[in-house]
Amino acid sequence: MTAEATDEWRGWRAAAESALYGPGGFYRRPEGPAGHFRTSVHASSLFAGAVARLLCRVDEALGRPASLDFVDMAAGRGELITGVLAALPAEVAARTRAYAVEIAARPHTLDHRIEWLPEPPPRIMGLLFANEWLDNVPVEVAEVDSTGVPRLVLVRRDGTERLGEPVAGAEAEWLARWWPLGGAEGALDGEEQAGLRAEIGLPRDEAWAGVVAALDRGLAVAVDYAHRADARPPFGTLTGFREGRETAPVPDGSCDITAHVALDACATACALPGTRLLSQRDALRALGLTGTRPPLELASTRPADYVRALASAGEAAELTALGGLGDFGWLTQSVGIPDVLTD
């Protein structure tokens, strides 16, 4: 009998895996992610243009190979990869092999040049780009009980929770290294620690290391809601999204279930010499998006151009805004090429 039929208690990792990716799961629904939340890809075509410029920089660093790979992880309905192909110079687009990695069915109207895959190709030379993928790799949730012991949080299909067994093994080691509950050793007693929560990011580390292992030469980029070891949220970040609104994370397939990513842990999982952690604001500015308003005199000499430039500046400002999309984390890891995200 299935977990759904018995409504049994499960860890959040299994519950979210079923709710998001199982038969009838959230990410298999026809409307796709864009029907429920807005990402940088949906906010402006400028984002795809910036990724296209990044791909061109990778191309230059690789010496303009005869075949250049662009891999779009968690491609949704192909919005980003379609925009990137459209923004590439014709000469680069002609050499680009485009791969959309997604569990949902291929959209009927997708550009024929895009190969639709359930997992990345085995050998990549180019740019692997994962925009808001890792936050949807399901993880276990831990909560500290009244005695100060971190325990796995169990959940039923209706979202009801209870505490399970103590966190143990590799998951306990990950918590101790990357998200120690209660702060420094001895800083809080058991009662003070009670209720503190964390998402155990080990599956995300493993998922990221797995896809980066396929990169022969080029650049791998993960873009996501993120936090670092010196500023972990004390009660975790697990939440849901439905029809454009944040909601309780209920693992019944009716909503997205997401949690911010410990990108610093992912970076260490496949330690490479060419690794950087930066904000989306800094990354997009390095790719030419600043949000600077056009000069006012343009309004009187070329009013149509001024209106277009003003709209573009507004979209760039949204993509780089502090307290908004600009706060997203970018993890970049180079293999066999120099840093291409310098100003």
mmCIF file of C-alpha atoms in Angstrom:
data_model
loop_
_atom_site.group_PDB
_atom_site.id
_atom_site.type_symbol
_atom_site.label_atom_id
_atom_site.label_comp_id
_atom_site.label_asym_id
_atom_site.label_seq_id
_atom_site.Cartn_x
_atom_site.Cartn_y
_atom_site.Cartn_z
ATOM 1 C CA MET A 1 0.000 0.000 0.000
ATOM 2 C CA THR A 2 1.379 3.435 -0.907
ATOM 3 C CA ALA A 3 2.399 6.090 1.599
ATOM 4 C CA GLU A 4 -0.368 8.288 0.198
ATOM 5 C CA ALA A 5 -2.971 5.590 0.853
ATOM 6 C CA THR A 6 -1.884 4.963 4.432
ATOM 7 C CA ASP A 7 -0.900 8.589 5.116
ATOM 8 C CA GLU A 8 2.049 7.286 7.108
ATOM 9 C CA TRP A 9 4.651 9.397 8.864
ATOM 10 C CA ARG A 10 7.709 9.999 6.705
ATOM 11 C CA GLY A 11 10.795 12.180 6.753
ATOM 12 C CA TRP A 12 10.501 15.425 4.812
ATOM 13 C CA ARG A 13 12.888 14.172 2.133
ATOM 14 C CA ALA A 14 10.685 11.234 1.122
ATOM 15 C CA ALA A 15 7.496 13.237 1.524
ATOM 16 C CA ALA A 16 8.714 16.109 -0.664
ATOM 17 C CA GLU A 17 10.189 13.750 -3.262
ATOM 18 C CA SER A 18 6.786 12.137 -3.733
ATOM 19 C CA ALA A 19 4.856 15.418 -3.630
ATOM 20 C CA LEU A 20 7.096 17.165 -6.158
ATOM 21 C CA TYR A 21 8.239 14.429 -8.514
ATOM 22 C CA GLY A 22 6.007 11.381 -8.026
ATOM 23 C CA PRO A 23 3.047 10.502 -10.290
ATOM 24 C CA GLY A 24 0.829 13.570 -10.361
ATOM 25 C CA GLY A 25 3.503 15.544 -8.471
ATOM 26 C CA PHE A 26 3.741 19.321 -8.501
ATOM 27 C CA TYR A 27 6.548 19.494 -11.087
ATOM 28 C CA ARG A 28 4.692 17.191 -13.468
ATOM 29 C CA ARG A 29 1.656 19.478 -13.665
ATOM 30 C CA PRO A 30 0.937 21.062 -17.064
ATOM 31 C CA GLU A 31 1.164 24.713 -15.965
ATOM 32 C CA GLY A 32 4.772 24.295 -14.845
ATOM 33 C CA PRO A 33 6.577 26.336 -12.179
ATOM 34 C CA ALA A 34 5.674 29.650 -13.845
ATOM 35 C CA GLY A 35 2.062 29.044 -12.856
ATOM 36 C CA HIS A 36 2.968 29.307 -9.179
ATOM 37 C CA PHE A 37 6.025 31.489 -8.657
ATOM 38 C CA ARG A 38 8.152 34.043 -10.447
ATOM 39 C CA THR A 39 11.868 33.480 -10.936
ATOM 40 C CA SER A 40 14.519 35.702 -12.492
ATOM 41 C CA VAL A 41 13.839 33.936 -15.798
ATOM 42 C CA HIS A 42 10.194 35.025 -15.720
ATOM 43 C CA ALA A 43 10.965 38.532 -14.414
ATOM 44 C CA SER A 44 12.828 39.686 -17.522
ATOM 45 C CA SER A 45 14.389 38.475 -20.747
ATOM 46 C CA LEU A 46 17.474 40.394 -19.590
ATOM 47 C CA PHE A 47 18.321 37.418 -17.372
ATOM 48 C CA ALA A 48 18.526 35.063 -20.355
ATOM 49 C CA GLY A 49 20.570 37.694 -22.180
ATOM 50 C CA ALA A 50 23.047 37.831 -19.301
ATOM 51 C CA VAL A 51 23.354 34.024 -19.284
ATOM 52 C CA ALA A 52 23.938 34.147 -23.050
ATOM 53 C CA ARG A 53 26.801 36.607 -22.486
ATOM 54 C CA LEU A 54 28.199 34.291 -19.836
ATOM 55 C CA LEU A 55 28.058 31.408 -22.312
ATOM 56 C CA CYS A 56 29.924 33.561 -24.860
ATOM 57 C CA ARG A 57 32.642 34.246 -22.283
ATOM 58 C CA VAL A 58 32.944 30.515 -21.621
ATOM 59 C CA ASP A 59 33.134 29.962 -25.377
ATOM 60 C CA GLU A 60 36.029 32.439 -25.641
ATOM 61 C CA ALA A 61 37.831 30.822 -22.688
ATOM 62 C CA LEU A 62 37.474 27.427 -24.366
ATOM 63 C CA GLY A 63 38.946 28.756 -27.610
ATOM 64 C CA ARG A 64 35.656 28.738 -29.565
ATOM 65 C CA PRO A 65 35.270 24.968 -29.917
ATOM 66 C CA ALA A 66 33.402 23.420 -32.840
ATOM 67 C CA SER A 67 30.741 22.253 -30.392
ATOM 68 C CA LEU A 68 29.739 24.266 -27.320
ATOM 69 C CA ASP A 69 27.395 22.795 -24.685
ATOM 70 C CA PHE A 70 24.735 24.701 -22.777
ATOM 71 C CA VAL A 71 22.962 22.626 -20.138
ATOM 72 C CA ASP A 72 19.905 24.100 -18.392
ATOM 73 C CA MET A 73 19.211 22.159 -15.187
ATOM 74 C CA ALA A 74 15.582 22.065 -13.993
ATOM 75 C CA ALA A 75 14.533 23.718 -17.232
ATOM 76 C CA GLY A 76 10.862 24.163 -16.330
ATOM 77 C CA ARG A 77 9.113 24.539 -19.665
ATOM 78 C CA GLY A 78 12.250 25.680 -21.463
ATOM 79 C CA GLU A 79 11.908 29.413 -20.838
ATOM 80 C CA LEU A 80 15.575 30.082 -20.004
ATOM 81 C CA ILE A 81 17.180 27.879 -22.627
ATOM 82 C CA THR A 82 14.890 29.317 -25.302
ATOM 83 C CA GLY A 83 15.825 32.849 -24.272
ATOM 84 C CA VAL A 84 19.534 32.066 -24.222
ATOM 85 C CA LEU A 85 19.476 30.617 -27.744
ATOM 86 C CA ALA A 86 17.587 33.672 -28.986
ATOM 87 C CA ALA A 87 20.117 36.048 -27.392
ATOM 88 C CA LEU A 88 23.268 34.340 -28.701
ATOM 89 C CA PRO A 89 25.142 35.735 -31.695
ATOM 90 C CA ALA A 90 24.292 33.635 -34.746
ATOM 91 C CA GLU A 91 27.821 32.250 -35.044
ATOM 92 C CA VAL A 92 27.810 31.021 -31.430
ATOM 93 C CA ALA A 93 24.244 29.694 -31.625
ATOM 94 C CA ALA A 94 25.212 27.624 -34.676
ATOM 95 C CA ARG A 95 27.860 25.799 -32.616
ATOM 96 C CA THR A 96 25.775 25.428 -29.440
ATOM 97 C CA ARG A 97 24.309 22.111 -28.360
ATOM 98 C CA ALA A 98 21.406 22.971 -26.057
ATOM 99 C CA TYR A 99 20.243 20.502 -23.404
ATOM 100 C CA ALA A 100 17.192 21.040 -21.198
ATOM 101 C CA VAL A 101 17.226 18.762 -18.146
ATOM 102 C CA GLU A 102 13.734 18.272 -16.715
ATOM 103 C CA ILE A 103 11.484 15.440 -15.493
ATOM 104 C CA ALA A 104 8.309 16.902 -17.029
ATOM 105 C CA ALA A 105 7.314 16.117 -20.599
ATOM 106 C CA ARG A 106 8.862 18.105 -23.427
ATOM 107 C CA PRO A 107 6.691 21.069 -24.455
ATOM 108 C CA HIS A 108 5.252 20.571 -27.941
ATOM 109 C CA THR A 109 6.313 24.030 -29.125
ATOM 110 C CA LEU A 110 9.926 23.849 -27.927
ATOM 111 C CA ASP A 111 12.677 24.811 -30.378
ATOM 112 C CA HIS A 112 13.811 21.687 -32.248
ATOM 113 C CA ARG A 113 17.453 22.555 -31.510
ATOM 114 C CA ILE A 114 16.923 21.828 -27.798
ATOM 115 C CA GLU A 115 17.467 18.264 -26.608
ATOM 116 C CA TRP A 116 15.129 17.351 -23.715
ATOM 117 C CA LEU A 117 16.726 15.007 -21.172
ATOM 118 C CA PRO A 118 15.849 13.564 -17.738
ATOM 119 C CA GLU A 119 19.481 13.980 -16.617
ATOM 120 C CA PRO A 120 22.561 15.882 -17.838
ATOM 121 C CA PRO A 121 24.636 14.525 -20.720
ATOM 122 C CA PRO A 122 27.635 12.502 -19.507
ATOM 123 C CA ARG A 123 30.386 14.836 -20.801
ATOM 124 C CA ILE A 124 29.978 18.590 -20.981
ATOM 125 C CA MET A 125 32.226 21.237 -22.512
ATOM 126 C CA GLY A 126 30.625 24.628 -22.007
ATOM 127 C CA LEU A 127 28.209 26.039 -19.447
ATOM 128 C CA LEU A 128 26.077 24.059 -17.010
ATOM 129 C CA PHE A 129 23.503 26.415 -15.455
ATOM 130 C CA ALA A 130 21.215 25.419 -12.574
ATOM 131 C CA ASN A 131 18.736 28.195 -11.832
ATOM 132 C CA GLU A 132 16.640 27.403 -8.740
ATOM 133 C CA TRP A 133 17.258 23.678 -8.976
ATOM 134 C CA LEU A 134 18.977 22.853 -5.697
ATOM 135 C CA ASP A 135 16.258 24.424 -3.515
ATOM 136 C CA ASN A 136 13.918 21.740 -4.868
ATOM 137 C CA VAL A 137 16.250 18.829 -4.148
ATOM 138 C CA PRO A 138 14.370 17.367 -1.140
ATOM 139 C CA VAL A 139 16.157 17.237 2.207
ATOM 140 C CA GLU A 140 15.465 16.036 5.709
ATOM 141 C CA VAL A 141 14.458 18.565 8.354
ATOM 142 C CA ALA A 142 15.870 18.387 11.886
ATOM 143 C CA GLU A 143 14.463 19.965 15.038
ATOM 144 C CA VAL A 144 15.917 20.105 18.534
ATOM 145 C CA ASP A 145 13.786 18.465 21.238
ATOM 146 C CA SER A 146 13.392 19.627 24.857
ATOM 147 C CA THR A 147 16.551 17.759 25.900
ATOM 148 C CA GLY A 148 18.728 19.431 23.248
ATOM 149 C CA VAL A 149 18.835 16.463 20.860
ATOM 150 C CA PRO A 150 18.353 17.148 17.106
ATOM 151 C CA ARG A 151 15.704 14.762 15.744
ATOM 152 C CA LEU A 152 14.344 14.151 12.285
ATOM 153 C CA VAL A 153 11.007 15.837 11.635
ATOM 154 C CA LEU A 154 8.352 13.430 10.343
ATOM 155 C CA VAL A 155 5.365 14.647 8.347
ATOM 156 C CA ARG A 156 2.057 13.311 7.085
ATOM 157 C CA ARG A 157 0.490 14.127 3.750
ATOM 158 C CA ASP A 158 -1.664 16.852 5.311
ATOM 159 C CA GLY A 159 1.435 18.650 6.681
ATOM 160 C CA THR A 160 1.074 17.528 10.304
ATOM 161 C CA GLU A 161 4.502 17.048 11.922
ATOM 162 C CA ARG A 162 6.057 15.166 14.813
ATOM 163 C CA LEU A 163 9.610 14.411 15.905
ATOM 164 C CA GLY A 164 11.232 11.110 15.005
ATOM 165 C CA GLU A 165 14.559 9.455 15.701
ATOM 166 C CA PRO A 166 17.714 11.415 16.581
ATOM 167 C CA VAL A 167 19.748 12.553 13.593
ATOM 168 C CA ALA A 168 22.603 10.090 13.089
ATOM 169 C CA GLY A 169 25.403 9.067 10.743
ATOM 170 C CA ALA A 170 26.384 11.223 7.780
ATOM 171 C CA GLU A 171 23.415 13.546 8.356
ATOM 172 C CA ALA A 172 24.559 14.249 11.926
ATOM 173 C CA GLU A 173 28.080 14.904 10.640
ATOM 174 C CA TRP A 174 26.707 17.348 8.058
ATOM 175 C CA LEU A 175 24.746 19.217 10.733
ATOM 176 C CA ALA A 176 27.736 19.411 13.040
ATOM 177 C CA ARG A 177 29.904 20.872 10.285
ATOM 178 C CA TRP A 178 27.505 23.087 8.383
ATOM 179 C CA TRP A 179 24.531 23.916 10.585
ATOM 180 C CA PRO A 180 25.207 23.198 14.279
ATOM 181 C CA LEU A 181 21.901 23.634 16.089
ATOM 182 C CA GLY A 182 22.185 25.754 19.202
ATOM 183 C CA GLY A 183 25.225 27.703 18.028
ATOM 184 C CA ALA A 184 28.623 27.238 19.628
ATOM 185 C CA GLU A 185 28.992 24.209 21.897
ATOM 186 C CA GLY A 186 27.477 24.972 25.271
ATOM 187 C CA ALA A 187 26.048 28.313 24.162
ATOM 188 C CA LEU A 188 22.441 27.187 24.782
ATOM 189 C CA ASP A 189 21.047 24.567 27.164
ATOM 190 C CA GLY A 190 18.518 21.948 26.049
ATOM 191 C CA GLU A 191 15.426 24.010 26.793
ATOM 192 C CA GLU A 192 16.828 27.083 25.052
ATOM 193 C CA GLN A 193 17.669 25.017 21.968
ATOM 194 C CA ALA A 194 14.240 23.369 21.778
ATOM 195 C CA GLY A 195 12.448 24.201 18.543
ATOM 196 C CA LEU A 196 15.556 25.216 16.574
ATOM 197 C CA ARG A 197 15.406 23.724 13.080
ATOM 198 C CA ALA A 198 17.683 23.064 10.134
ATOM 199 C CA GLU A 199 17.468 21.551 6.681
ATOM 200 C CA ILE A 200 20.116 18.851 6.228
ATOM 201 C CA GLY A 201 21.664 19.770 2.877
ATOM 202 C CA LEU A 202 23.661 16.581 2.263
ATOM 203 C CA PRO A 203 21.516 15.420 -0.723
ATOM 204 C CA ARG A 204 22.066 18.799 -2.382
ATOM 205 C CA ASP A 205 25.822 18.547 -1.925
ATOM 206 C CA GLU A 206 25.721 15.109 -3.536
ATOM 207 C CA ALA A 207 23.421 16.245 -6.354
ATOM 208 C CA TRP A 208 25.633 19.219 -7.185
ATOM 209 C CA ALA A 209 28.843 17.174 -7.053
ATOM 210 C CA GLY A 210 27.183 14.648 -9.369
ATOM 211 C CA VAL A 211 26.354 17.129 -12.125
ATOM 212 C CA VAL A 212 29.658 19.011 -11.857
ATOM 213 C CA ALA A 213 31.465 15.686 -12.323
ATOM 214 C CA ALA A 214 30.081 15.642 -15.887
ATOM 215 C CA LEU A 215 31.842 18.929 -16.726
ATOM 216 C CA ASP A 216 35.034 18.165 -18.667
ATOM 217 C CA ARG A 217 35.874 21.846 -19.283
ATOM 218 C CA GLY A 218 33.892 24.987 -18.743
ATOM 219 C CA LEU A 219 31.785 26.525 -16.006
ATOM 220 C CA ALA A 220 29.096 25.213 -13.644
ATOM 221 C CA VAL A 221 26.748 27.737 -12.013
ATOM 222 C CA ALA A 222 24.119 27.203 -9.322
ATOM 223 C CA VAL A 223 21.743 30.105 -8.639
ATOM 224 C CA ASP A 224 19.435 29.878 -5.658
ATOM 225 C CA TYR A 225 18.001 31.220 -2.460
ATOM 226 C CA ALA A 226 20.982 30.708 -0.182
ATOM 227 C CA HIS A 227 22.567 31.245 3.216
ATOM 228 C CA ARG A 228 26.057 30.769 4.616
ATOM 229 C CA ALA A 229 27.466 29.200 7.763
ATOM 230 C CA ASP A 230 27.784 32.504 9.612
ATOM 231 C CA ALA A 231 24.100 33.378 9.099
ATOM 232 C CA ARG A 232 21.962 30.233 9.117
ATOM 233 C CA PRO A 233 18.291 30.950 9.935
ATOM 234 C CA PRO A 234 17.522 29.568 13.419
ATOM 235 C CA PHE A 235 14.209 27.975 12.458
ATOM 236 C CA GLY A 236 15.021 26.836 8.937
ATOM 237 C CA THR A 237 13.477 28.013 5.679
ATOM 238 C CA LEU A 238 11.113 25.234 4.598
ATOM 239 C CA THR A 239 8.071 26.731 2.888
ATOM 240 C CA GLY A 240 5.569 26.266 0.076
ATOM 241 C CA PHE A 241 4.334 28.268 -2.930
ATOM 242 C CA ARG A 242 0.988 27.999 -4.652
ATOM 243 C CA GLU A 243 -0.433 30.271 -7.376
ATOM 244 C CA GLY A 244 2.038 33.052 -6.689
ATOM 245 C CA ARG A 245 1.675 33.078 -2.899
ATOM 246 C CA GLU A 246 3.770 31.668 -0.108
ATOM 247 C CA THR A 247 1.899 28.974 1.789
ATOM 248 C CA ALA A 248 2.415 26.194 4.307
ATOM 249 C CA PRO A 249 4.560 23.353 2.906
ATOM 250 C CA VAL A 250 2.014 20.555 2.616
ATOM 251 C CA PRO A 251 3.423 17.453 0.842
ATOM 252 C CA ASP A 252 0.279 16.472 -1.065
ATOM 253 C CA GLY A 253 1.352 17.643 -4.531
ATOM 254 C CA SER A 254 -0.709 20.836 -4.394
ATOM 255 C CA CYS A 255 2.211 23.255 -3.877
ATOM 256 C CA ASP A 256 5.892 23.742 -4.394
ATOM 257 C CA ILE A 257 8.031 22.715 -1.422
ATOM 258 C CA THR A 258 11.317 24.542 -1.163
ATOM 259 C CA ALA A 259 14.073 25.487 1.268
ATOM 260 C CA HIS A 260 17.073 27.779 0.905
ATOM 261 C CA VAL A 261 20.416 26.228 -0.015
ATOM 262 C CA ALA A 262 23.673 26.049 1.929
ATOM 263 C CA LEU A 263 25.693 26.902 -1.186
ATOM 264 C CA ASP A 264 28.917 27.025 0.836
ATOM 265 C CA ALA A 265 28.468 23.336 1.636
ATOM 266 C CA CYS A 266 27.745 22.547 -2.030
ATOM 267 C CA ALA A 267 30.928 24.383 -3.009
ATOM 268 C CA THR A 268 32.995 22.220 -0.695
ATOM 269 C CA ALA A 269 31.332 18.999 -1.858
ATOM 270 C CA CYS A 270 33.242 19.236 -5.148
ATOM 271 C CA ALA A 271 36.093 21.519 -4.202
ATOM 272 C CA LEU A 272 37.642 23.025 -7.316
ATOM 273 C CA PRO A 273 40.283 25.758 -7.574
ATOM 274 C CA GLY A 274 37.994 27.980 -9.650
ATOM 275 C CA THR A 275 35.174 28.340 -7.089
ATOM 276 C CA ARG A 276 33.357 31.571 -6.199
ATOM 277 C CA LEU A 277 30.346 32.463 -4.068
ATOM 278 C CA LEU A 278 28.748 35.808 -4.899
ATOM 279 C CA SER A 279 25.386 37.511 -4.991
ATOM 280 C CA GLN A 280 23.222 37.707 -8.096
ATOM 281 C CA ARG A 281 23.589 41.470 -7.891
ATOM 282 C CA ASP A 282 27.360 41.214 -8.274
ATOM 283 C CA ALA A 283 27.198 38.447 -10.879
ATOM 284 C CA LEU A 284 24.751 40.275 -13.143
ATOM 285 C CA ARG A 285 26.628 43.532 -12.799
ATOM 286 C CA ALA A 286 29.754 41.698 -13.964
ATOM 287 C CA LEU A 287 27.691 40.611 -16.979
ATOM 288 C CA GLY A 288 26.646 44.152 -17.815
ATOM 289 C CA LEU A 289 23.317 44.571 -15.990
ATOM 290 C CA THR A 290 23.367 47.641 -13.764
ATOM 291 C CA GLY A 291 19.866 49.101 -13.723
ATOM 292 C CA THR A 292 21.254 52.559 -14.536
ATOM 293 C CA ARG A 293 18.587 54.941 -15.826
ATOM 294 C CA PRO A 294 19.124 56.345 -19.329
ATOM 295 C CA PRO A 295 20.166 60.031 -19.619
ATOM 296 C CA LEU A 296 17.178 62.353 -19.413
ATOM 297 C CA GLU A 297 18.184 64.246 -22.554
ATOM 298 C CA LEU A 298 17.436 61.084 -24.546
ATOM 299 C CA ALA A 299 13.748 61.649 -23.738
ATOM 300 C CA SER A 300 13.636 64.807 -25.851
ATOM 301 C CA THR A 301 15.858 63.674 -28.721
ATOM 302 C CA ARG A 302 14.745 60.014 -29.088
ATOM 303 C CA PRO A 303 11.671 59.491 -26.896
ATOM 304 C CA ALA A 304 10.916 55.924 -28.080
ATOM 305 C CA ASP A 305 14.473 54.821 -27.323
ATOM 306 C CA TYR A 306 14.246 56.511 -23.932
ATOM 307 C CA VAL A 307 11.075 54.622 -23.011
ATOM 308 C CA ARG A 308 12.634 51.303 -24.035
ATOM 309 C CA ALA A 309 15.846 52.054 -22.151
ATOM 310 C CA LEU A 310 13.892 53.106 -19.070
ATOM 311 C CA ALA A 311 11.883 49.867 -19.102
ATOM 312 C CA SER A 312 15.077 47.849 -19.489
ATOM 313 C CA ALA A 313 16.701 49.719 -16.596
ATOM 314 C CA GLY A 314 13.697 48.932 -14.426
ATOM 315 C CA GLU A 315 13.912 45.235 -15.225
ATOM 316 C CA ALA A 316 17.659 45.196 -14.556
ATOM 317 C CA ALA A 317 17.053 46.964 -11.249
ATOM 318 C CA GLU A 318 14.580 44.247 -10.228
ATOM 319 C CA LEU A 319 17.017 41.467 -11.108
ATOM 320 C CA THR A 320 19.780 43.093 -9.020
ATOM 321 C CA ALA A 321 17.701 44.574 -6.181
ATOM 322 C CA LEU A 322 18.950 44.286 -2.615
ATOM 323 C CA GLY A 323 16.335 42.554 -0.513
ATOM 324 C CA GLY A 324 14.992 40.871 -3.661
ATOM 325 C CA LEU A 325 16.320 38.907 -6.604
ATOM 326 C CA GLY A 326 19.726 40.530 -6.271
ATOM 327 C CA ASP A 327 20.242 38.649 -2.996
ATOM 328 C CA PHE A 328 20.167 35.233 -4.675
ATOM 329 C CA GLY A 329 23.406 33.315 -4.296
ATOM 330 C CA TRP A 330 25.567 32.296 -7.257
ATOM 331 C CA LEU A 331 28.002 29.405 -6.886
ATOM 332 C CA THR A 332 30.390 29.282 -9.834
ATOM 333 C CA GLN A 333 32.947 26.523 -10.392
ATOM 334 C CA SER A 334 35.376 26.512 -13.305
ATOM 335 C CA VAL A 335 37.036 23.463 -14.806
ATOM 336 C CA GLY A 336 40.015 24.042 -17.084
ATOM 337 C CA ILE A 337 39.247 27.720 -17.787
ATOM 338 C CA PRO A 338 40.000 30.984 -15.948
ATOM 339 C CA ASP A 339 37.402 33.043 -14.082
ATOM 340 C CA VAL A 340 35.013 34.545 -16.656
ATOM 341 C CA LEU A 341 32.872 36.563 -14.234
ATOM 342 C CA THR A 342 35.308 39.399 -13.697
ATOM 343 C CA ASP A 343 34.098 42.910 -14.519
#
